[in-house]
mmCIF file with all atom_site columns, C-alpha atoms in Angstrom:
data_model
loop_
_atom_site.group_PDB
_atom_site.id
_atom_site.type_symbol
_atom_site.label_atom_id
_atom_site.label_alt_id
_atom_site.label_comp_id
_atom_site.label_asym_id
_atom_site.label_entity_id
_atom_site.label_seq_id
_atom_site.pdbx_PDB_ins_code
_atom_site.Cartn_x
_atom_site.Cartn_y
_atom_site.Cartn_z
_atom_site.occupancy
_atom_site.B_iso_or_equiv
_atom_site.pdbx_formal_charge
_atom_site.auth_seq_id
_atom_site.auth_comp_id
_atom_site.auth_asym_id
_atom_site.auth_atom_id
_atom_site.pdbx_PDB_model_num
ATOM 1   C CA . MET V 1 1   ? 173.387 84.214  -99.054  1.00 91.00 ? 1   MET V CA 1
ATOM 2   C CA . VAL V 1 2   ? 174.532 87.597  -97.581  1.00 92.00 ? 2   VAL V CA 1
ATOM 3   C CA . PRO V 1 3   ? 171.631 89.025  -95.766  1.00 92.00 ? 3   PRO V CA 1
ATOM 4   C CA . PRO V 1 4   ? 170.547 92.549  -96.336  1.00 89.00 ? 4   PRO V CA 1
ATOM 5   C CA . ASP V 1 5   ? 172.559 95.224  -94.186  1.00 93.00 ? 5   ASP V CA 1
ATOM 6   C CA . PRO V 1 6   ? 170.833 98.757  -94.890  1.00 94.00 ? 6   PRO V CA 1
ATOM 7   C CA . GLY V 1 7   ? 173.013 100.376 -92.294  1.00 94.00 ? 7   GLY V CA 1
ATOM 8   C CA . GLY V 1 8   ? 176.402 98.725  -93.454  1.00 93.00 ? 8   GLY V CA 1
ATOM 9   C CA . ALA V 1 9   ? 179.692 100.577 -93.028  1.00 94.00 ? 9   ALA V CA 1
ATOM 10  C CA . SER V 1 10  ? 181.306 99.801  -96.083  1.00 96.00 ? 10  SER V CA 1
ATOM 11  C CA . LEU V 1 11  ? 180.254 97.210  -98.956  1.00 97.00 ? 11  LEU V CA 1
ATOM 12  C CA . ASP V 1 12  ? 183.584 95.098  -98.154  1.00 96.00 ? 12  ASP V CA 1
ATOM 13  C CA . ALA V 1 13  ? 182.045 94.516  -94.470  1.00 95.00 ? 13  ALA V CA 1
ATOM 14  C CA . ALA V 1 14  ? 178.723 93.537  -95.834  1.00 95.00 ? 14  ALA V CA 1
ATOM 15  C CA . PHE V 1 15  ? 179.846 91.201  -98.063  1.00 96.00 ? 15  PHE V CA 1
ATOM 16  C CA . SER V 1 16  ? 183.116 89.719  -97.659  1.00 96.00 ? 16  SER V CA 1
ATOM 17  C CA . GLY V 1 17  ? 183.419 90.712  -93.689  1.00 95.00 ? 17  GLY V CA 1
ATOM 18  C CA . PHE V 1 18  ? 180.184 88.817  -93.606  1.00 94.00 ? 18  PHE V CA 1
ATOM 19  C CA . THR V 1 19  ? 181.496 85.837  -95.370  1.00 96.00 ? 19  THR V CA 1
ATOM 20  C CA . GLN V 1 20  ? 185.075 85.867  -93.842  1.00 96.00 ? 20  GLN V CA 1
ATOM 21  C CA . ALA V 1 21  ? 183.961 83.449  -90.692  1.00 95.00 ? 21  ALA V CA 1
ATOM 22  C CA . ALA V 1 22  ? 182.151 81.053  -92.870  1.00 95.00 ? 22  ALA V CA 1
ATOM 23  C CA . ALA V 1 23  ? 185.285 80.472  -95.163  1.00 95.00 ? 23  ALA V CA 1
ATOM 24  C CA . LYS V 1 24  ? 187.416 79.888  -92.427  1.00 95.00 ? 24  LYS V CA 1
ATOM 25  C CA . ALA V 1 25  ? 184.702 77.117  -91.110  1.00 96.00 ? 25  ALA V CA 1
ATOM 26  C CA . PHE V 1 26  ? 184.850 75.601  -94.666  1.00 96.00 ? 26  PHE V CA 1
ATOM 27  C CA . THR V 1 27  ? 188.295 74.847  -94.163  1.00 93.00 ? 27  THR V CA 1
ATOM 28  C CA . ALA V 1 28  ? 188.446 73.868  -90.278  1.00 95.00 ? 28  ALA V CA 1
ATOM 29  C CA . HIS V 1 29  ? 185.114 71.436  -90.684  1.00 96.00 ? 29  HIS V CA 1
ATOM 30  C CA . GLY V 1 30  ? 186.078 69.945  -93.994  1.00 95.00 ? 30  GLY V CA 1
ATOM 31  C CA . VAL V 1 31  ? 183.274 71.361  -96.121  1.00 96.00 ? 31  VAL V CA 1
ATOM 32  C CA . GLY V 1 32  ? 183.267 70.170  -99.669  1.00 94.00 ? 32  GLY V CA 1
ATOM 33  C CA . HIS V 1 33  ? 180.636 71.917  -101.583 1.00 97.00 ? 33  HIS V CA 1
ATOM 34  C CA . VAL V 1 34  ? 179.279 75.396  -101.171 1.00 98.00 ? 34  VAL V CA 1
ATOM 35  C CA . VAL V 1 35  ? 176.582 77.188  -103.146 1.00 98.00 ? 35  VAL V CA 1
ATOM 36  C CA . GLY V 1 36  ? 176.344 80.818  -103.062 1.00 97.00 ? 36  GLY V CA 1
ATOM 37  C CA . VAL V 1 37  ? 173.462 83.419  -104.240 1.00 97.00 ? 37  VAL V CA 1
ATOM 38  C CA . SER V 1 38  ? 175.660 86.127  -106.317 1.00 98.00 ? 38  SER V CA 1
ATOM 39  C CA . ALA V 1 39  ? 175.093 88.197  -109.328 1.00 98.00 ? 39  ALA V CA 1
ATOM 40  C CA . LEU V 1 40  ? 175.814 88.433  -113.046 1.00 98.00 ? 40  LEU V CA 1
ATOM 41  C CA . GLY V 1 41  ? 178.789 90.701  -114.272 1.00 98.00 ? 41  GLY V CA 1
ATOM 42  C CA . ARG V 1 42  ? 181.820 88.700  -114.038 1.00 97.00 ? 42  ARG V CA 1
ATOM 43  C CA . GLY V 1 43  ? 183.916 89.815  -116.986 1.00 96.00 ? 43  GLY V CA 1
ATOM 44  C CA . THR V 1 44  ? 182.212 92.736  -118.309 1.00 97.00 ? 44  THR V CA 1
ATOM 45  C CA . ALA V 1 45  ? 183.645 95.851  -118.497 1.00 97.00 ? 45  ALA V CA 1
ATOM 46  C CA . VAL V 1 46  ? 181.716 97.648  -115.528 1.00 98.00 ? 46  VAL V CA 1
ATOM 47  C CA . ALA V 1 47  ? 182.166 94.732  -113.150 1.00 98.00 ? 47  ALA V CA 1
ATOM 48  C CA . GLY V 1 48  ? 184.564 96.838  -110.837 1.00 98.00 ? 48  GLY V CA 1
ATOM 49  C CA . ARG V 1 49  ? 182.276 99.351  -110.335 1.00 98.00 ? 49  ARG V CA 1
ATOM 50  C CA . ALA V 1 50  ? 179.016 97.934  -109.646 1.00 98.00 ? 50  ALA V CA 1
ATOM 51  C CA . GLY V 1 51  ? 178.345 98.629  -106.014 1.00 98.00 ? 51  GLY V CA 1
ATOM 52  C CA . HIS V 1 52  ? 176.755 95.584  -104.491 1.00 97.00 ? 52  HIS V CA 1
ATOM 53  C CA . VAL V 1 53  ? 177.752 93.316  -107.464 1.00 98.00 ? 53  VAL V CA 1
ATOM 54  C CA . THR V 1 54  ? 181.356 94.183  -107.206 1.00 98.00 ? 54  THR V CA 1
ATOM 55  C CA . ALA V 1 55  ? 181.278 93.167  -103.709 1.00 98.00 ? 55  ALA V CA 1
ATOM 56  C CA . SER V 1 56  ? 179.488 90.074  -104.076 1.00 98.00 ? 56  SER V CA 1
ATOM 57  C CA . LEU V 1 57  ? 181.760 89.087  -106.815 1.00 98.00 ? 57  LEU V CA 1
ATOM 58  C CA . ALA V 1 58  ? 184.532 89.547  -104.307 1.00 98.00 ? 58  ALA V CA 1
ATOM 59  C CA . MET V 1 59  ? 182.781 87.462  -102.233 1.00 97.00 ? 59  MET V CA 1
ATOM 60  C CA . ASP V 1 60  ? 182.692 84.817  -104.365 1.00 98.00 ? 60  ASP V CA 1
ATOM 61  C CA . ASP V 1 61  ? 186.586 85.036  -104.994 1.00 98.00 ? 61  ASP V CA 1
ATOM 62  C CA . LEU V 1 62  ? 186.822 84.758  -101.351 1.00 97.00 ? 62  LEU V CA 1
ATOM 63  C CA . ILE V 1 63  ? 184.557 81.565  -100.809 1.00 97.00 ? 63  ILE V CA 1
ATOM 64  C CA . ALA V 1 64  ? 186.461 80.034  -104.139 1.00 97.00 ? 64  ALA V CA 1
ATOM 65  C CA . GLY V 1 65  ? 189.909 80.787  -102.397 1.00 95.00 ? 65  GLY V CA 1
ATOM 66  C CA . SER V 1 66  ? 189.431 78.534  -99.115  1.00 95.00 ? 66  SER V CA 1
ATOM 67  C CA . GLY V 1 67  ? 189.426 75.573  -101.662 1.00 95.00 ? 67  GLY V CA 1
ATOM 68  C CA . VAL V 1 68  ? 185.926 74.250  -101.511 1.00 97.00 ? 68  VAL V CA 1
ATOM 69  C CA . ALA V 1 69  ? 184.063 73.367  -104.519 1.00 98.00 ? 69  ALA V CA 1
ATOM 70  C CA . TYR V 1 70  ? 181.983 76.299  -105.029 1.00 98.00 ? 70  TYR V CA 1
ATOM 71  C CA . ARG V 1 71  ? 179.064 77.524  -107.297 1.00 98.00 ? 71  ARG V CA 1
ATOM 72  C CA . ALA V 1 72  ? 178.082 80.977  -107.175 1.00 98.00 ? 72  ALA V CA 1
ATOM 73  C CA . LEU V 1 73  ? 174.350 81.440  -108.780 1.00 98.00 ? 73  LEU V CA 1
ATOM 74  C CA . ALA V 1 74  ? 175.125 84.551  -110.967 1.00 98.00 ? 74  ALA V CA 1
ATOM 75  C CA . ASN V 1 75  ? 171.469 86.070  -111.026 1.00 98.00 ? 75  ASN V CA 1
ATOM 76  C CA . PRO V 1 76  ? 170.023 89.389  -112.701 1.00 97.00 ? 76  PRO V CA 1
ATOM 77  C CA . SER V 1 77  ? 167.383 91.412  -110.736 1.00 97.00 ? 77  SER V CA 1
ATOM 78  C CA . PHE V 1 78  ? 164.858 89.313  -109.016 1.00 98.00 ? 78  PHE V CA 1
ATOM 79  C CA . MET V 1 79  ? 161.403 89.298  -109.881 1.00 98.00 ? 79  MET V CA 1
ATOM 80  C CA . ASP V 1 80  ? 160.526 89.061  -106.101 1.00 98.00 ? 80  ASP V CA 1
ATOM 81  C CA . ASN V 1 81  ? 162.196 92.847  -106.133 1.00 97.00 ? 81  ASN V CA 1
ATOM 82  C CA . LEU V 1 82  ? 158.604 93.916  -107.063 1.00 98.00 ? 82  LEU V CA 1
ATOM 83  C CA . LEU V 1 83  ? 156.986 93.041  -103.992 1.00 98.00 ? 83  LEU V CA 1
ATOM 84  C CA . TRP V 1 84  ? 158.599 95.988  -102.166 1.00 95.00 ? 84  TRP V CA 1
ATOM 85  C CA . GLN V 1 85  ? 156.030 98.056  -104.411 1.00 97.00 ? 85  GLN V CA 1
ATOM 86  C CA . ALA V 1 86  ? 153.049 96.152  -103.875 1.00 97.00 ? 86  ALA V CA 1
ATOM 87  C CA . ASN V 1 87  ? 151.383 98.991  -102.027 1.00 97.00 ? 87  ASN V CA 1
ATOM 88  C CA . SER V 1 88  ? 152.143 101.249 -104.656 1.00 97.00 ? 88  SER V CA 1
ATOM 89  C CA . ILE V 1 89  ? 150.953 98.817  -107.173 1.00 98.00 ? 89  ILE V CA 1
ATOM 90  C CA . ARG V 1 90  ? 147.843 98.540  -105.229 1.00 97.00 ? 90  ARG V CA 1
ATOM 91  C CA . GLU V 1 91  ? 146.766 101.787 -104.226 1.00 97.00 ? 91  GLU V CA 1
ATOM 92  C CA . ASP V 1 92  ? 148.317 103.769 -107.139 1.00 97.00 ? 92  ASP V CA 1
ATOM 93  C CA . GLY V 1 93  ? 148.684 101.606 -110.069 1.00 98.00 ? 93  GLY V CA 1
ATOM 94  C CA . VAL V 1 94  ? 152.198 102.589 -110.603 1.00 98.00 ? 94  VAL V CA 1
ATOM 95  C CA . PHE V 1 95  ? 155.696 100.809 -109.910 1.00 98.00 ? 95  PHE V CA 1
ATOM 96  C CA . THR V 1 96  ? 159.250 102.683 -110.276 1.00 97.00 ? 96  THR V CA 1
ATOM 97  C CA . GLY V 1 97  ? 162.768 101.878 -111.168 1.00 97.00 ? 97  GLY V CA 1
ATOM 98  C CA . THR V 1 98  ? 165.712 103.652 -112.912 1.00 97.00 ? 98  THR V CA 1
ATOM 99  C CA . ALA V 1 99  ? 165.871 101.525 -116.060 1.00 97.00 ? 99  ALA V CA 1
ATOM 100 C CA . ALA V 1 100 ? 164.785 103.018 -119.251 1.00 97.00 ? 100 ALA V CA 1
ATOM 101 C CA . ALA V 1 101 ? 161.128 101.848 -120.044 1.00 98.00 ? 101 ALA V CA 1
ATOM 102 C CA . ASP V 1 102 ? 161.991 100.230 -123.346 1.00 98.00 ? 102 ASP V CA 1
ATOM 103 C CA . ARG V 1 103 ? 165.148 98.427  -121.920 1.00 97.00 ? 103 ARG V CA 1
ATOM 104 C CA . ARG V 1 104 ? 164.921 94.745  -121.783 1.00 97.00 ? 104 ARG V CA 1
ATOM 105 C CA . ALA V 1 105 ? 166.470 92.582  -119.199 1.00 96.00 ? 105 ALA V CA 1
ATOM 106 C CA . ALA V 1 106 ? 166.576 89.284  -117.619 1.00 97.00 ? 106 ALA V CA 1
ATOM 107 C CA . THR V 1 107 ? 164.919 88.771  -114.601 1.00 97.00 ? 107 THR V CA 1
ATOM 108 C CA . VAL V 1 108 ? 164.788 85.619  -112.057 1.00 98.00 ? 108 VAL V CA 1
ATOM 109 C CA . ALA V 1 109 ? 162.106 84.556  -109.659 1.00 98.00 ? 109 ALA V CA 1
ATOM 110 C CA . THR V 1 110 ? 163.967 83.541  -106.252 1.00 98.00 ? 110 THR V CA 1
ATOM 111 C CA . ARG V 1 111 ? 161.761 80.141  -106.398 1.00 98.00 ? 111 ARG V CA 1
ATOM 112 C CA . ASP V 1 112 ? 164.073 79.108  -109.126 1.00 98.00 ? 112 ASP V CA 1
ATOM 113 C CA . ILE V 1 113 ? 167.361 80.173  -107.715 1.00 98.00 ? 113 ILE V CA 1
ATOM 114 C CA . ALA V 1 114 ? 166.288 78.059  -104.665 1.00 97.00 ? 114 ALA V CA 1
ATOM 115 C CA . ALA V 1 115 ? 165.523 75.335  -106.982 1.00 97.00 ? 115 ALA V CA 1
ATOM 116 C CA . ALA V 1 116 ? 168.735 75.352  -108.599 1.00 97.00 ? 116 ALA V CA 1
ATOM 117 C CA . ALA V 1 117 ? 170.861 75.280  -105.267 1.00 97.00 ? 117 ALA V CA 1
ATOM 118 C CA . ALA V 1 118 ? 168.893 72.288  -104.166 1.00 97.00 ? 118 ALA V CA 1
ATOM 119 C CA . ARG V 1 119 ? 169.915 70.724  -107.498 1.00 96.00 ? 119 ARG V CA 1
ATOM 120 C CA . LEU V 1 120 ? 173.380 71.574  -107.021 1.00 97.00 ? 120 LEU V CA 1
ATOM 121 C CA . LEU V 1 121 ? 173.691 70.428  -103.295 1.00 96.00 ? 121 LEU V CA 1
ATOM 122 C CA . LEU V 1 122 ? 171.999 67.036  -104.155 1.00 96.00 ? 122 LEU V CA 1
ATOM 123 C CA . ASP V 1 123 ? 174.125 66.289  -107.051 1.00 94.00 ? 123 ASP V CA 1
ATOM 124 C CA . ARG V 1 124 ? 177.827 66.916  -105.788 1.00 90.00 ? 124 ARG V CA 1
ATOM 125 C CA . SER V 1 125 ? 179.694 65.479  -108.671 1.00 95.00 ? 125 SER V CA 1
ATOM 126 C CA . TRP V 1 126 ? 181.038 68.975  -109.465 1.00 97.00 ? 126 TRP V CA 1
ATOM 127 C CA . SER V 1 127 ? 184.180 70.503  -108.265 1.00 97.00 ? 127 SER V CA 1
ATOM 128 C CA . GLY V 1 128 ? 186.236 73.469  -108.754 1.00 97.00 ? 128 GLY V CA 1
ATOM 129 C CA . ALA V 1 129 ? 184.893 76.630  -108.959 1.00 97.00 ? 129 ALA V CA 1
ATOM 130 C CA . GLY V 1 130 ? 182.608 78.725  -111.224 1.00 96.00 ? 130 GLY V CA 1
ATOM 131 C CA . GLU V 1 131 ? 179.322 80.273  -111.779 1.00 97.00 ? 131 GLU V CA 1
ATOM 132 C CA . VAL V 1 132 ? 175.732 78.857  -113.024 1.00 97.00 ? 132 VAL V CA 1
ATOM 133 C CA . ALA V 1 133 ? 173.740 81.875  -114.479 1.00 97.00 ? 133 ALA V CA 1
ATOM 134 C CA . LEU V 1 134 ? 169.830 81.829  -114.220 1.00 97.00 ? 134 LEU V CA 1
ATOM 135 C CA . LEU V 1 135 ? 168.500 84.499  -116.614 1.00 96.00 ? 135 LEU V CA 1
ATOM 136 C CA . GLY V 1 136 ? 164.828 83.666  -116.419 1.00 96.00 ? 136 GLY V CA 1
ATOM 137 C CA . PRO V 1 137 ? 162.771 82.151  -119.607 1.00 96.00 ? 137 PRO V CA 1
ATOM 138 C CA . GLU V 1 138 ? 162.795 85.816  -121.307 1.00 96.00 ? 138 GLU V CA 1
ATOM 139 C CA . ASP V 1 139 ? 164.143 89.384  -121.482 1.00 96.00 ? 139 ASP V CA 1
ATOM 140 C CA . LEU V 1 140 ? 161.355 91.930  -120.471 1.00 98.00 ? 140 LEU V CA 1
ATOM 141 C CA . SER V 1 141 ? 161.477 95.901  -120.492 1.00 98.00 ? 141 SER V CA 1
ATOM 142 C CA . PRO V 1 142 ? 159.781 97.628  -117.943 1.00 98.00 ? 142 PRO V CA 1
ATOM 143 C CA . ASN V 1 143 ? 157.011 98.663  -120.147 1.00 98.00 ? 143 ASN V CA 1
ATOM 144 C CA . ASP V 1 144 ? 156.732 94.802  -120.618 1.00 98.00 ? 144 ASP V CA 1
ATOM 145 C CA . MET V 1 145 ? 156.335 93.952  -117.137 1.00 98.00 ? 145 MET V CA 1
ATOM 146 C CA . ALA V 1 146 ? 153.679 96.703  -116.645 1.00 98.00 ? 146 ALA V CA 1
ATOM 147 C CA . ARG V 1 147 ? 151.712 95.510  -119.363 1.00 98.00 ? 147 ARG V CA 1
ATOM 148 C CA . ILE V 1 148 ? 151.871 91.884  -118.008 1.00 98.00 ? 148 ILE V CA 1
ATOM 149 C CA . VAL V 1 149 ? 150.871 93.342  -114.362 1.00 98.00 ? 149 VAL V CA 1
ATOM 150 C CA . SER V 1 150 ? 148.125 94.999  -115.771 1.00 98.00 ? 150 SER V CA 1
ATOM 151 C CA . GLU V 1 151 ? 146.558 92.029  -117.799 1.00 98.00 ? 151 GLU V CA 1
ATOM 152 C CA . VAL V 1 152 ? 146.923 89.654  -114.694 1.00 98.00 ? 152 VAL V CA 1
ATOM 153 C CA . LEU V 1 153 ? 145.424 92.056  -112.272 1.00 97.00 ? 153 LEU V CA 1
ATOM 154 C CA . GLY V 1 154 ? 142.736 93.285  -114.571 1.00 97.00 ? 154 GLY V CA 1
ATOM 155 C CA . ARG V 1 155 ? 143.386 97.042  -113.901 1.00 96.00 ? 155 ARG V CA 1
ATOM 156 C CA . PRO V 1 156 ? 145.967 99.750  -115.205 1.00 98.00 ? 156 PRO V CA 1
ATOM 157 C CA . VAL V 1 157 ? 149.143 99.619  -113.982 1.00 98.00 ? 157 VAL V CA 1
ATOM 158 C CA . ARG V 1 158 ? 152.280 101.763 -115.087 1.00 98.00 ? 158 ARG V CA 1
ATOM 159 C CA . TYR V 1 159 ? 156.018 102.315 -114.970 1.00 98.00 ? 159 TYR V CA 1
ATOM 160 C CA . GLU V 1 160 ? 157.659 105.497 -113.792 1.00 98.00 ? 160 GLU V CA 1
ATOM 161 C CA . ARG V 1 161 ? 161.410 106.144 -114.322 1.00 98.00 ? 161 ARG V CA 1
ATOM 162 C CA . ARG V 1 162 ? 163.130 107.369 -111.361 1.00 97.00 ? 162 ARG V CA 1
ATOM 163 C CA . SER V 1 163 ? 166.435 109.109 -111.892 1.00 97.00 ? 163 SER V CA 1
ATOM 164 C CA . LEU V 1 164 ? 169.591 107.581 -109.953 1.00 97.00 ? 164 LEU V CA 1
ATOM 165 C CA . GLY V 1 165 ? 169.639 110.732 -107.972 1.00 97.00 ? 165 GLY V CA 1
ATOM 166 C CA . GLN V 1 166 ? 166.069 109.808 -106.954 1.00 96.00 ? 166 GLN V CA 1
ATOM 167 C CA . ALA V 1 167 ? 166.575 106.599 -106.135 1.00 96.00 ? 167 ALA V CA 1
ATOM 168 C CA . ARG V 1 168 ? 169.372 107.299 -103.822 1.00 96.00 ? 168 ARG V CA 1
ATOM 169 C CA . ALA V 1 169 ? 167.375 109.840 -101.987 1.00 96.00 ? 169 ALA V CA 1
ATOM 170 C CA . VAL V 1 170 ? 164.665 107.164 -101.569 1.00 93.00 ? 170 VAL V CA 1
ATOM 171 C CA . GLN V 1 171 ? 166.999 104.699 -99.999  1.00 94.00 ? 171 GLN V CA 1
ATOM 172 C CA . ILE V 1 172 ? 168.289 107.271 -97.397  1.00 95.00 ? 172 ILE V CA 1
ATOM 173 C CA . ALA V 1 173 ? 164.933 108.345 -96.723  1.00 95.00 ? 173 ALA V CA 1
ATOM 174 C CA . ARG V 1 174 ? 164.423 104.620 -95.870  1.00 92.00 ? 174 ARG V CA 1
ATOM 175 C CA . GLY V 1 175 ? 167.523 104.474 -93.464  1.00 95.00 ? 175 GLY V CA 1
ATOM 176 C CA . VAL V 1 176 ? 169.832 103.192 -95.674  1.00 96.00 ? 176 VAL V CA 1
ATOM 177 C CA . SER V 1 177 ? 173.493 104.300 -94.909  1.00 97.00 ? 177 SER V CA 1
ATOM 178 C CA . GLU V 1 178 ? 175.120 106.810 -97.390  1.00 96.00 ? 178 GLU V CA 1
ATOM 179 C CA . VAL V 1 179 ? 177.763 104.140 -98.539  1.00 96.00 ? 179 VAL V CA 1
ATOM 180 C CA . MET V 1 180 ? 174.767 101.065 -99.039  1.00 97.00 ? 180 MET V CA 1
ATOM 181 C CA . ALA V 1 181 ? 172.707 103.450 -101.161 1.00 97.00 ? 181 ALA V CA 1
ATOM 182 C CA . THR V 1 182 ? 175.700 104.557 -103.019 1.00 97.00 ? 182 THR V CA 1
ATOM 183 C CA . GLY V 1 183 ? 176.537 101.006 -103.986 1.00 97.00 ? 183 GLY V CA 1
ATOM 184 C CA . PHE V 1 184 ? 173.002 100.448 -105.005 1.00 97.00 ? 184 PHE V CA 1
ATOM 185 C CA . VAL V 1 185 ? 172.990 103.258 -107.291 1.00 97.00 ? 185 VAL V CA 1
ATOM 186 C CA . ASP V 1 186 ? 176.338 102.277 -108.918 1.00 98.00 ? 186 ASP V CA 1
ATOM 187 C CA . MET V 1 187 ? 174.861 98.745  -109.140 1.00 98.00 ? 187 MET V CA 1
ATOM 188 C CA . MET V 1 188 ? 171.893 100.330 -111.002 1.00 97.00 ? 188 MET V CA 1
ATOM 189 C CA . ARG V 1 189 ? 173.882 102.468 -113.277 1.00 97.00 ? 189 ARG V CA 1
ATOM 190 C CA . ALA V 1 190 ? 176.168 99.471  -114.167 1.00 98.00 ? 190 ALA V CA 1
ATOM 191 C CA . LYS V 1 191 ? 173.173 97.286  -115.282 1.00 97.00 ? 191 LYS V CA 1
ATOM 192 C CA . ASP V 1 192 ? 172.162 100.064 -117.304 1.00 96.00 ? 192 ASP V CA 1
ATOM 193 C CA . ALA V 1 193 ? 175.622 99.924  -118.753 1.00 96.00 ? 193 ALA V CA 1
ATOM 194 C CA . GLY V 1 194 ? 175.336 96.353  -119.827 1.00 96.00 ? 194 GLY V CA 1
ATOM 195 C CA . LEU V 1 195 ? 176.351 94.543  -116.449 1.00 97.00 ? 195 LEU V CA 1
ATOM 196 C CA . ASP V 1 196 ? 173.813 91.681  -116.777 1.00 97.00 ? 196 ASP V CA 1
ATOM 197 C CA . ASP V 1 197 ? 174.154 91.232  -120.599 1.00 95.00 ? 197 ASP V CA 1
ATOM 198 C CA . GLY V 1 198 ? 177.423 89.096  -120.244 1.00 94.00 ? 198 GLY V CA 1
ATOM 199 C CA . VAL V 1 199 ? 176.238 85.705  -120.395 1.00 95.00 ? 199 VAL V CA 1
ATOM 200 C CA . PRO V 1 200 ? 174.582 84.410  -123.476 1.00 93.00 ? 200 PRO V CA 1
ATOM 201 C CA . ARG V 1 201 ? 171.254 82.788  -122.713 1.00 90.00 ? 201 ARG V CA 1
ATOM 202 C CA . ALA V 1 202 ? 172.432 79.430  -124.447 1.00 87.00 ? 202 ALA V CA 1
ATOM 203 C CA . GLU V 1 203 ? 175.102 79.395  -121.252 1.00 86.00 ? 203 GLU V CA 1
ATOM 204 C CA . ALA V 1 204 ? 172.694 79.971  -118.707 1.00 88.00 ? 204 ALA V CA 1
ATOM 205 C CA . ALA V 1 205 ? 170.687 77.309  -116.543 1.00 86.00 ? 205 ALA V CA 1
ATOM 206 C CA . ALA V 1 206 ? 167.160 76.458  -116.979 1.00 83.00 ? 206 ALA V CA 1
ATOM 207 C CA . SER V 1 207 ? 165.150 78.979  -114.985 1.00 91.00 ? 207 SER V CA 1
ATOM 208 C CA . PRO V 1 208 ? 161.575 78.170  -115.813 1.00 95.00 ? 208 PRO V CA 1
ATOM 209 C CA . THR V 1 209 ? 159.013 80.386  -114.213 1.00 97.00 ? 209 THR V CA 1
ATOM 210 C CA . THR V 1 210 ? 157.853 83.482  -116.569 1.00 98.00 ? 210 THR V CA 1
ATOM 211 C CA . PHE V 1 211 ? 157.144 86.869  -115.182 1.00 98.00 ? 211 PHE V CA 1
ATOM 212 C CA . ARG V 1 212 ? 153.192 86.066  -115.859 1.00 98.00 ? 212 ARG V CA 1
ATOM 213 C CA . VAL V 1 213 ? 153.366 83.042  -113.743 1.00 98.00 ? 213 VAL V CA 1
ATOM 214 C CA . TRP V 1 214 ? 155.305 84.809  -110.709 1.00 98.00 ? 214 TRP V CA 1
ATOM 215 C CA . CYS V 1 215 ? 152.556 87.766  -111.085 1.00 98.00 ? 215 CYS V CA 1
ATOM 216 C CA . GLU V 1 216 ? 149.876 85.090  -110.856 1.00 98.00 ? 216 GLU V CA 1
ATOM 217 C CA . GLN V 1 217 ? 151.242 83.078  -108.013 1.00 98.00 ? 217 GLN V CA 1
ATOM 218 C CA . VAL V 1 218 ? 153.220 85.541  -106.079 1.00 98.00 ? 218 VAL V CA 1
ATOM 219 C CA . LEU V 1 219 ? 152.129 89.330  -106.724 1.00 98.00 ? 219 LEU V CA 1
ATOM 220 C CA . VAL V 1 220 ? 148.465 88.844  -107.065 1.00 98.00 ? 220 VAL V CA 1
ATOM 221 C CA . PRO V 1 221 ? 148.415 87.760  -103.319 1.00 97.00 ? 221 PRO V CA 1
ATOM 222 C CA . ALA V 1 222 ? 150.409 90.289  -102.209 1.00 97.00 ? 222 ALA V CA 1
ATOM 223 C CA . VAL V 1 223 ? 148.838 93.161  -103.916 1.00 96.00 ? 223 VAL V CA 1
ATOM 224 C CA . GLY V 1 224 ? 145.720 91.749  -102.622 1.00 89.00 ? 224 GLY V CA 1
ATOM 225 C CA . ALA V 1 225 ? 146.847 91.598  -99.161  1.00 63.00 ? 225 ALA V CA 1
#
């Protein structure tokens, strides 16, 4: 799993550059099976211009090219990303994003990603290279999420849409490099253009945690802290 690199000089360095040493080590030490945390989007029309996701898919190709048996866990946005806005939810009753308020999309809980990785690493009957898509149990819009958060917290919480330019400015203000901020914006633009829509739910692995359960078990303690 590639760690965050807010000040990265390039997306390639942050993803494939970070992974090159591991790919060499897989061969040198005879590693047989590898599971990586990656993203949805492969095969879609916007996969080549999706910022962080494009770099993540290139990282998958690098690992697969090392000859190990590889499974990329192809994820949509994480439910847990909402934790970055716990203060805003608690103090102002609002969270923000760049998606249209009524656009439904998949999200996944990081606990389900971990469980999927553990299952694969404990099984190891698989070979070759491929993806395992984790879509969560339901598609929700930001307005749907705001309604659920409001019900779970017992007070009104609303969603406010930000422009991509505003989102980029926020990233820069937080110290993120120009390159990484642009990669984030490109990823969010691609999501609006269908980046996460390429895998039918029937072809996705079980990912059981609902957004409501995640809110009850993860968001509530964070907002109340």
